[in-house]
CSV table of C-alpha atoms and ligand atoms in Angstrom, one decimal:
chain,number,residue,atom,x,y,z
W,560,MET,CA,-13.6,0.9,44.8
W,561,SER,CA,-11.0,0.5,42.0
W,562,ALA,CA,-11.7,1.8,38.5
W,563,PRO,CA,-13.4,-0.6,36.0
W,564,THR,CA,-11.2,-2.2,33.4
W,565,LEU,CA,-12.0,-4.5,30.4
W,566,ASP,CA,-11.0,-7.5,32.5
W,567,ARG,CA,-13.0,-6.5,35.5
W,568,PRO,CA,-16.0,-4.3,34.4
W,569,ALA,CA,-17.9,-2.3,37.1
W,570,ALA,CA,-21.4,-3.4,37.9
W,571,GLY,CA,-23.8,-2.2,35.3
W,572,THR,CA,-21.2,-2.0,32.5
W,573,PRO,CA,-21.2,-4.6,29.7
W,574,ASP,CA,-18.9,-7.6,30.3
W,575,GLU,CA,-16.5,-8.8,27.6
W,576,ALA,CA,-18.9,-11.4,26.2
W,577,SER,CA,-21.5,-8.8,25.5
W,578,LEU,CA,-19.0,-6.4,24.1
W,579,GLN,CA,-17.8,-9.2,21.8
W,580,GLU,CA,-21.4,-9.9,20.8
W,581,ARG,CA,-22.0,-6.2,20.0
W,582,PHE,CA,-18.8,-6.2,17.9
W,583,ASP,CA,-19.8,-9.3,16.0
W,584,ALA,CA,-23.2,-7.9,15.3
W,585,THR,CA,-21.7,-4.6,14.0
W,586,ILE,CA,-19.4,-6.6,11.6
W,587,ALA,CA,-22.3,-8.9,10.5
W,588,ALA,CA,-24.5,-5.9,9.8
W,589,GLU,CA,-21.7,-4.3,7.7
W,590,HIS,CA,-21.6,-1.3,9.9
W,591,ARG,CA,-18.3,0.4,10.7
W,592,ILE,CA,-16.2,0.0,13.8
W,593,GLU,CA,-15.0,3.4,15.1
W,594,PRO,CA,-12.1,4.3,17.4
W,595,ARG,CA,-14.4,4.8,20.4
W,596,ASP,CA,-15.9,1.3,20.0
W,597,TRP,CA,-14.7,-1.8,21.9
W,598,MET,CA,-12.8,-4.2,19.6
W,599,PRO,CA,-11.0,-7.5,20.2
W,600,GLU,CA,-7.3,-7.2,20.7
W,601,GLY,CA,-6.6,-9.4,17.6
W,602,TYR,CA,-8.7,-7.0,15.4
W,603,ARG,CA,-6.8,-4.0,16.7
W,604,LYS,CA,-3.4,-5.7,16.2
W,605,THR,CA,-4.2,-6.9,12.7
W,606,LEU,CA,-5.3,-3.4,11.7
W,607,VAL,CA,-2.2,-1.8,13.2
W,608,ARG,CA,-0.1,-4.3,11.3
W,609,GLN,CA,-1.8,-3.8,8.0
W,610,ILE,CA,-2.2,0.0,8.2
W,611,ALA,CA,1.4,0.5,9.4
W,612,GLN,CA,2.7,-1.7,6.6
W,613,HIS,CA,0.5,0.3,4.1
W,614,ALA,CA,1.7,3.6,5.5
W,615,HIS,CA,5.4,2.5,5.4
W,616,SER,CA,4.8,1.4,1.7
W,617,GLU,CA,3.6,4.9,0.8
W,618,ILE,CA,6.6,6.6,2.4
W,619,ILE,CA,9.2,4.2,1.2
W,620,GLY,CA,7.4,4.2,-2.2
W,621,MET,CA,8.4,7.8,-2.7
W,622,GLN,CA,12.0,6.8,-3.3
W,623,PRO,CA,12.0,4.8,-6.6
W,624,GLU,CA,10.2,7.6,-8.5
W,625,GLY,CA,11.8,10.3,-6.4
W,626,ASP,CA,15.1,9.2,-7.8
W,627,TRP,CA,14.0,10.7,-11.1
W,628,LEU,CA,12.9,14.1,-9.9
W,629,LEU,CA,16.1,15.8,-10.8
W,630,ALA,CA,16.4,14.1,-14.1
W,631,ALA,CA,12.8,14.4,-15.4
W,632,PRO,CA,12.9,15.0,-19.2
W,633,SER,CA,10.8,18.3,-19.2
W,634,LEU,CA,9.3,20.8,-16.8
W,635,ARG,CA,5.9,19.3,-17.4
W,636,ARG,CA,7.0,15.8,-16.5
W,637,LYS,CA,8.8,17.1,-13.4
W,638,ALA,CA,5.7,19.0,-12.2
W,639,ILE,CA,3.6,15.8,-12.6
W,640,LEU,CA,6.1,13.6,-10.9
W,641,LEU,CA,6.6,16.0,-8.0
W,642,ALA,CA,2.8,16.1,-7.5
W,643,LYS,CA,2.6,12.3,-7.5
W,644,VAL,CA,5.5,11.8,-5.1
W,645,GLN,CA,4.0,14.4,-2.7
W,646,ASP,CA,0.6,12.6,-2.9
W,647,GLU,CA,2.3,9.4,-1.7
W,648,ALA,CA,3.7,11.4,1.3
W,649,GLY,CA,0.1,12.5,2.0
W,650,HIS,CA,-1.2,8.9,1.8
W,651,GLY,CA,1.4,7.9,4.3
W,652,MET,CA,0.3,10.7,6.7
W,653,TYR,CA,-3.4,9.7,6.5
W,654,LEU,CA,-2.5,6.1,7.2
W,655,TYR,CA,-0.3,6.9,10.1
W,656,SER,CA,-3.2,9.0,11.5
W,657,ALA,CA,-5.5,6.0,11.1
W,658,ALA,CA,-3.0,3.9,13.0
W,659,GLU,CA,-2.9,6.5,15.7
W,660,THR,CA,-6.7,6.1,16.3
W,661,LEU,CA,-5.9,2.5,17.3
W,662,GLY,CA,-3.4,3.7,19.9
W,663,ALA,CA,-0.2,3.3,17.8
W,664,ASP,CA,2.5,5.9,18.1
W,665,ARG,CA,3.8,7.2,14.7
W,666,ALA,CA,7.5,7.5,15.8
W,667,ASP,CA,7.4,4.0,17.2
W,668,LEU,CA,6.0,2.7,13.9
W,669,THR,CA,8.8,4.4,12.0
W,670,ASP,CA,11.4,2.9,14.4
W,671,LYS,CA,9.9,-0.6,13.8
W,672,LEU,CA,10.1,-0.1,10.0
W,673,ILE,CA,13.8,1.0,10.2
W,674,GLU,CA,14.7,-1.8,12.5
W,675,GLY,CA,13.0,-4.3,10.2
W,676,ARG,CA,10.3,-5.3,12.7
W,677,GLN,CA,7.5,-4.1,10.3
W,678,LYS,CA,7.2,-4.7,6.6
W,679,TYR,CA,6.6,-2.5,3.6
W,680,SER,CA,5.5,-3.5,0.1
W,681,SER,CA,7.9,-5.8,-1.8
W,682,ILE,CA,7.5,-3.7,-4.9
W,683,PHE,CA,9.6,-0.8,-3.7
W,684,ASN,CA,12.7,-2.9,-3.5
W,685,TYR,CA,13.4,-2.8,-7.2
W,686,PRO,CA,15.5,-0.1,-8.9
W,687,THR,CA,14.1,2.5,-11.4
W,688,LEU,CA,16.6,2.3,-14.2
W,689,THR,CA,15.1,4.6,-16.9
W,690,TYR,CA,12.3,7.2,-17.1
W,691,ALA,CA,10.1,4.5,-18.6
W,692,ASP,CA,10.0,3.0,-15.1
W,693,VAL,CA,8.2,6.1,-13.9
W,694,GLY,CA,5.4,5.4,-16.4
W,695,VAL,CA,5.3,1.7,-15.7
W,696,ILE,CA,5.1,2.3,-11.9
W,697,GLY,CA,2.2,4.6,-12.5
W,698,TRP,CA,0.5,2.1,-14.8
W,699,LEU,CA,1.2,-1.2,-13.1
W,700,VAL,CA,2.1,-0.4,-9.5
W,701,ASP,CA,-0.6,2.2,-9.0
W,702,GLY,CA,-2.9,0.0,-11.0
W,703,ALA,CA,-2.3,-2.9,-8.7
W,704,ALA,CA,-2.6,-0.6,-5.7
W,705,ILE,CA,-6.0,0.6,-6.9
W,706,CYS,CA,-7.2,-3.0,-7.4
W,707,ASN,CA,-6.2,-3.8,-3.9
W,708,GLN,CA,-7.4,-0.6,-2.3
W,709,VAL,CA,-10.8,0.1,-3.8
W,710,PRO,CA,-12.3,-2.8,-1.8
W,711,LEU,CA,-10.6,-1.4,1.3
W,712,CYS,CA,-12.9,1.7,1.0
W,713,ARG,CA,-15.4,-0.8,2.4
W,714,SER,CA,-13.1,-2.0,5.2
W,715,SER,CA,-14.9,-2.5,8.5
W,716,TYR,CA,-12.7,0.0,10.4
W,717,GLY,CA,-14.0,3.5,9.8
W,718,PRO,CA,-10.8,5.6,9.7
W,719,TYR,CA,-9.0,3.2,7.4
W,720,ALA,CA,-12.0,3.0,5.0
W,721,ARG,CA,-12.4,6.7,4.9
W,722,ALA,CA,-8.7,7.3,4.3
W,723,MET,CA,-8.9,4.9,1.3
W,724,ILE,CA,-11.5,6.9,-0.5
W,725,ARG,CA,-9.2,9.9,-1.1
W,726,VAL,CA,-6.2,7.7,-1.6
W,727,CYS,CA,-7.9,5.8,-4.4
W,728,LYS,CA,-9.0,9.0,-6.1
W,729,GLU,CA,-5.4,10.1,-6.2
W,730,GLU,CA,-4.1,6.7,-7.2
W,731,SER,CA,-6.4,6.9,-10.2
W,732,PHE,CA,-4.7,10.1,-11.3
W,733,HIS,CA,-1.3,8.4,-10.8
W,734,GLN,CA,-2.3,5.4,-12.9
W,735,ARG,CA,-3.5,7.6,-15.8
W,736,GLN,CA,-0.4,9.8,-15.7
W,737,GLY,CA,1.7,6.7,-16.0
W,738,TYR,CA,-0.3,5.3,-18.9
W,739,GLU,CA,-0.2,8.7,-20.6
W,740,LEU,CA,3.6,8.9,-20.3
W,741,LEU,CA,3.9,5.4,-21.7
W,742,MET,CA,1.6,6.2,-24.6
W,743,THR,CA,3.8,9.2,-25.4
W,744,MET,CA,6.9,7.1,-25.3
W,745,MET,CA,5.4,4.4,-27.5
W,746,GLY,CA,4.6,7.0,-30.1
W,747,GLY,CA,8.3,8.2,-30.0
W,748,THR,CA,11.5,6.5,-31.3
W,749,ASP,CA,12.4,2.8,-31.4
W,750,GLU,CA,14.7,3.5,-28.5
W,751,GLN,CA,11.9,4.9,-26.4
W,752,ARG,CA,9.6,1.9,-27.3
W,753,ALA,CA,12.4,-0.5,-26.2
W,754,MET,CA,12.8,1.4,-22.9
W,755,VAL,CA,9.0,0.9,-22.2
W,756,GLN,CA,9.2,-2.8,-23.1
W,757,ASP,CA,12.3,-3.3,-20.9
W,758,ALA,CA,10.5,-1.6,-18.0
W,759,VAL,CA,7.4,-3.7,-18.4
W,760,ASP,CA,9.6,-6.9,-18.5
W,761,ARG,CA,11.2,-5.9,-15.2
W,762,TRP,CA,8.0,-4.7,-13.3
W,763,TRP,CA,5.4,-7.2,-14.4
W,764,TRP,CA,6.1,-10.1,-12.1
W,765,PRO,CA,6.9,-7.9,-9.0
W,766,SER,CA,3.6,-6.1,-9.6
W,767,LEU,CA,1.8,-9.5,-9.4
W,768,MET,CA,3.6,-10.2,-6.1
W,769,MET,CA,2.2,-7.0,-4.6
W,770,PHE,CA,-1.1,-8.8,-3.9
W,771,GLY,CA,0.7,-11.1,-1.4
W,772,PRO,CA,1.2,-14.8,-1.2
W,773,PRO,CA,-1.3,-17.3,-2.8
W,774,ASP,CA,-4.4,-17.8,-0.7
W,775,ASP,CA,-3.3,-21.3,0.5
W,776,ASP,CA,-0.1,-19.7,1.9
W,777,SER,CA,-1.7,-16.5,3.3
W,778,PRO,CA,-1.8,-16.8,7.1
W,779,ASN,CA,-3.8,-13.6,7.7
W,780,SER,CA,-6.4,-13.7,5.0
W,781,ALA,CA,-9.1,-15.8,6.5
W,782,GLN,CA,-9.4,-13.9,9.8
W,783,SER,CA,-9.0,-10.5,8.1
W,784,MET,CA,-11.8,-11.4,5.7
W,785,ALA,CA,-14.0,-12.6,8.5
W,786,TRP,CA,-13.5,-9.3,10.3
W,787,GLY,CA,-14.3,-7.4,7.1
W,788,ILE,CA,-10.8,-5.8,7.1
W,789,LYS,CA,-10.0,-7.4,3.7
W,790,ARG,CA,-12.9,-7.9,1.3
W,791,HIS,CA,-11.3,-10.2,-1.3
W,792,SER,CA,-8.5,-12.8,-1.2
W,793,ASN,CA,-5.0,-12.1,-2.5
W,794,ASP,CA,-5.6,-14.4,-5.5
W,795,GLU,CA,-9.0,-12.9,-6.4
W,796,LEU,CA,-7.5,-9.4,-6.6
W,797,ARG,CA,-4.4,-10.6,-8.5
W,798,GLN,CA,-6.7,-12.2,-11.1
W,799,ARG,CA,-8.8,-9.0,-11.3
W,800,PHE,CA,-5.6,-7.0,-12.0
W,801,VAL,CA,-4.4,-9.4,-14.7
W,802,ASP,CA,-7.8,-9.3,-16.4
W,803,MET,CA,-7.9,-5.5,-16.3
W,804,THR,CA,-4.3,-5.0,-17.5
W,805,VAL,CA,-4.0,-7.4,-20.4
W,806,PRO,CA,-6.2,-5.2,-22.8
W,807,GLN,CA,-4.3,-2.1,-21.6
W,808,ALA,CA,-1.0,-3.7,-22.6
W,809,GLU,CA,-2.4,-4.6,-26.0
W,810,PHE,CA,-3.6,-1.1,-26.6
W,811,LEU,CA,-0.2,0.3,-25.5
W,812,GLY,CA,1.6,-2.2,-27.8
W,813,VAL,CA,3.7,-3.9,-25.3
W,814,THR,CA,4.1,-7.6,-24.6
W,815,LEU,CA,3.7,-8.9,-21.0
W,816,PRO,CA,6.6,-11.2,-20.2
W,817,ASP,CA,4.6,-14.4,-19.6
W,818,PRO,CA,4.5,-17.0,-22.4
W,819,ASP,CA,1.7,-18.8,-20.4
W,820,LEU,CA,-0.6,-15.8,-20.4
W,821,VAL,CA,-3.8,-16.8,-22.3
W,822,TRP,CA,-7.5,-16.0,-22.3
W,823,ASP,CA,-9.5,-18.9,-21.0
W,824,GLU,CA,-12.9,-18.6,-22.7
W,825,ALA,CA,-14.6,-21.2,-20.5
W,826,ALA,CA,-13.4,-19.7,-17.3
W,827,GLY,CA,-14.0,-16.1,-18.5
W,828,ARG,CA,-10.5,-15.0,-17.2
W,829,HIS,CA,-6.9,-15.1,-18.1
W,830,ARG,CA,-4.6,-17.9,-17.1
W,831,PHE,CA,-1.1,-16.9,-16.3
W,832,GLY,CA,2.3,-18.5,-15.5
W,833,ALA,CA,3.8,-19.4,-12.2
W,834,ILE,CA,5.0,-16.6,-9.9
W,835,ASP,CA,8.5,-16.9,-8.4
W,836,TRP,CA,7.5,-17.1,-4.7
W,837,ALA,CA,11.1,-17.8,-3.7
W,838,GLU,CA,12.0,-14.3,-5.1
W,839,PHE,CA,9.0,-12.8,-3.1
W,840,LYS,CA,10.2,-14.4,0.1
W,841,ARG,CA,13.7,-13.1,-0.5
W,842,VAL,CA,12.5,-9.6,-1.1
W,843,ILE,CA,10.2,-9.4,1.9
W,844,SER,CA,12.9,-10.8,4.2
W,845,GLY,CA,15.3,-7.9,3.2
W,846,GLU,CA,17.3,-9.5,0.4
W,847,GLY,CA,15.8,-7.6,-2.6
W,848,PRO,CA,18.0,-5.5,-4.9
W,849,MET,CA,17.2,-2.2,-3.1
W,850,ASN,CA,16.1,-3.1,0.5
W,851,ALA,CA,19.3,-1.8,2.1
W,852,VAL,CA,19.2,1.5,0.2
W,853,ARG,CA,15.5,2.1,0.9
W,854,VAL,CA,15.9,1.5,4.7
W,855,ALA,CA,19.2,3.4,5.0
W,856,ARG,CA,17.6,6.5,3.3
W,857,ARG,CA,14.6,6.3,5.6
W,858,ARG,CA,16.9,6.0,8.6
W,859,ALA,CA,18.9,9.1,7.4
W,860,ALA,CA,15.7,11.1,6.9
W,861,ARG,CA,14.6,10.3,10.4
W,862,ASP,CA,17.9,11.1,12.0
W,863,ASP,CA,18.8,14.2,9.9
W,864,ASN,CA,15.4,15.7,10.4
W,865,ALA,CA,15.1,14.9,14.1
W,866,TRP,CA,15.6,18.6,14.9
W,867,VAL,CA,12.4,19.5,13.0
W,868,THR,CA,10.4,17.1,15.1
W,869,GLU,CA,12.0,18.5,18.2
W,870,ALA,CA,11.4,22.1,17.2
W,871,ALA,CA,7.7,21.3,16.3
W,872,ALA,CA,7.2,19.6,19.6
W,873,ALA,CA,8.8,22.5,21.6
W,874,HIS,CA,6.6,25.0,19.7
W,875,ALA,CA,3.5,22.9,20.4
W,876,ALA,CA,4.4,22.7,24.1
W,877,LYS,CA,5.0,26.5,24.2
W,878,HIS,CA,1.7,27.1,22.4
W,879,ALA,CA,-0.2,24.8,24.8
W,880,GLY,CA,1.4,26.5,27.7
W,881,GLY,CA,0.3,30.0,26.4
W,882,HIS,CA,-3.3,28.9,26.2
W,883,ALA,CA,-3.2,27.4,29.6
W,884,GLY,CA,-1.6,30.6,30.9
W,885,SER,CA,-4.3,32.8,29.3
W,886,ALA,CA,-7.1,30.6,30.5
W,887,ALA,CA,-5.7,30.8,34.0
Z,1211,FAQ,N1,5.1,-7.0,0.4
Z,1211,FAQ,O1,-1.2,-13.3,5.2
Z,1211,FAQ,P1,-0.8,-12.3,4.1
Z,1211,FAQ,C1,1.1,1.5,-3.1
Z,1211,FAQ,C2,3.4,-10.1,4.0
Z,1211,FAQ,S1,0.7,0.9,-1.6
Z,1211,FAQ,C3,5.6,-7.2,1.6
Z,1211,FAQ,O2,-1.5,-12.5,2.8
Z,1211,FAQ,P2,-2.2,-9.8,4.6
Z,1211,FAQ,C4,0.9,2.9,-3.4
Z,1211,FAQ,C5,2.2,-9.8,5.0
Z,1211,FAQ,O3,2.4,-8.5,5.6
Z,1211,FAQ,C6,1.3,-0.7,-1.5
Z,1211,FAQ,N2,5.0,-8.0,2.5
Z,1211,FAQ,O4,-1.0,-10.8,4.7
Z,1211,FAQ,C7,2.0,3.5,-4.1
Z,1211,FAQ,C8,2.4,-10.9,6.0
Z,1211,FAQ,O5,3.5,-10.6,6.9
Z,1211,FAQ,P3,3.3,-10.2,8.4
Z,1211,FAQ,C9,1.0,-1.3,-0.2
Z,1211,FAQ,C10,3.9,-8.7,2.1
Z,1211,FAQ,O6,-1.9,-8.6,5.4
Z,1211,FAQ,C11,2.2,3.3,-5.5
Z,1211,FAQ,C12,2.8,-12.0,5.1
Z,1211,FAQ,O7,3.4,-11.5,4.0
Z,1211,FAQ,N3,-0.4,-1.6,-0.2
Z,1211,FAQ,O8,1.6,0.7,-3.8
Z,1211,FAQ,C13,3.3,-8.5,0.8
Z,1211,FAQ,O9,-3.5,-10.5,4.9
Z,1211,FAQ,C14,3.3,3.9,-6.2
Z,1211,FAQ,C15,1.7,-13.0,4.8
Z,1211,FAQ,O10,0.8,-12.3,3.9
Z,1211,FAQ,C16,-1.0,-2.1,1.0
Z,1211,FAQ,O11,-0.3,-2.3,2.0
Z,1211,FAQ,C17,4.0,-7.6,-0.1
Z,1211,FAQ,N4,3.6,-7.4,-1.3
Z,1211,FAQ,O12,-2.3,-9.4,3.0
Z,1211,FAQ,C18,3.0,4.2,-3.4
Z,1211,FAQ,C19,-2.5,-2.4,0.9
Z,1211,FAQ,N5,2.2,-9.3,0.7
Z,1211,FAQ,O13,2.7,-8.8,8.4
Z,1211,FAQ,C20,4.1,4.7,-4.1
Z,1211,FAQ,C21,-3.0,-2.9,2.2
Z,1211,FAQ,C22,2.1,-9.9,1.9
Z,1211,FAQ,O14,2.3,-11.2,9.0
Z,1211,FAQ,C23,4.2,4.6,-5.5
Z,1211,FAQ,N6,-2.6,-4.2,2.6
Z,1211,FAQ,N7,3.1,-9.6,2.7
Z,1211,FAQ,O15,4.7,-10.3,9.0
Z,1211,FAQ,C24,-3.2,-5.4,2.2
Z,1211,FAQ,O16,-4.1,-5.3,1.5
Z,1211,FAQ,C25,-2.6,-6.6,2.7
Z,1211,FAQ,O17,-1.8,-6.3,3.9
Z,1211,FAQ,C26,-1.8,-7.5,1.7
Z,1211,FAQ,C27,-1.2,-8.7,2.4
Z,1211,FAQ,C28,-2.7,-7.9,0.6
Z,1211,FAQ,C29,-0.6,-6.7,1.1
């Protein structure tokens, strides 16, 4: 008799309809799906897509701030920035590991990123022109990342949700270090205050785009929310971010570059101006100011460091052989 498969289960094993029923019940009960559990192919593919995109964002996201590591204004600022950039590398690693629990291959995901077959966050396609950009990335970009990722700690897929807990703790530190840097600069010279305002002017709108297209133009949201992968819609999280950030901007003493930004007392939230979705589409299709540089660097890192991967694989094979040998 041939081995059972999902398409043709052996007698006594659950058929696909009952596996689907069990999966639906797990989602409805707000329990976690784990790697050993059966899951619909669409659920697995959606997770691989989102987790890979997220992992790529963390790794590509090391570049804009990494550009300032050799030009940090003091040893203290350099140590803080180095720690933050290393944290982002760690986040990428947890996330690639989570994708591997779904059967994805890390090297294959990296190839897809480099070949433009998988995306990474639009935000990392803008240049970091002054040291104030480091502070604004911490404040706004990590702030937006926290808004988006705290609900992902309750995502229905266990390894993703658990990875997000540590990621969010570290992102909170990142956000605070950015705000502290900006507070210091705002207490400095007129030139430093102008640098902060200029950085806020350039990063505000791209930060709002991080949350993804508006809900009525978001093809994945409805199904991802039904599966409990996403917990809130793109627009809900964007609104939460604006409401959280406006008082922080006031305290800092900067102006957000949106003449239509007003508090709506009746609605209990801020109203804000129109986002340039044409710019968003250009950036995610590879036409942003820094896309070519970001991907070229990632490609060079993969190619230049291939010998490390090969050496590590050879060492692991030798080690495994040694164990097998001693067991024999
Ligand atoms: N950039 O149908 P939806 C960080 C794509 S981590 C590029 O709404 P979905 C930490 C989307 O993939 C930042 N592409 O999609 C850090 C889809 O295309 P596809 C990353 C975007 O998945 C800080 C299409 O548009 N965070 O910053 C973007 O339901 C500082 C239609 O969109 C995450 O990845 C975008 N902004 O919702 C690191 C969080 N938005 O794949 C270093 C996890 C949308 O069908 C320094 N991800 N697209 O070809 C998510 O929560 C979701 O994937 C969304 C998008 C909300 C990003």
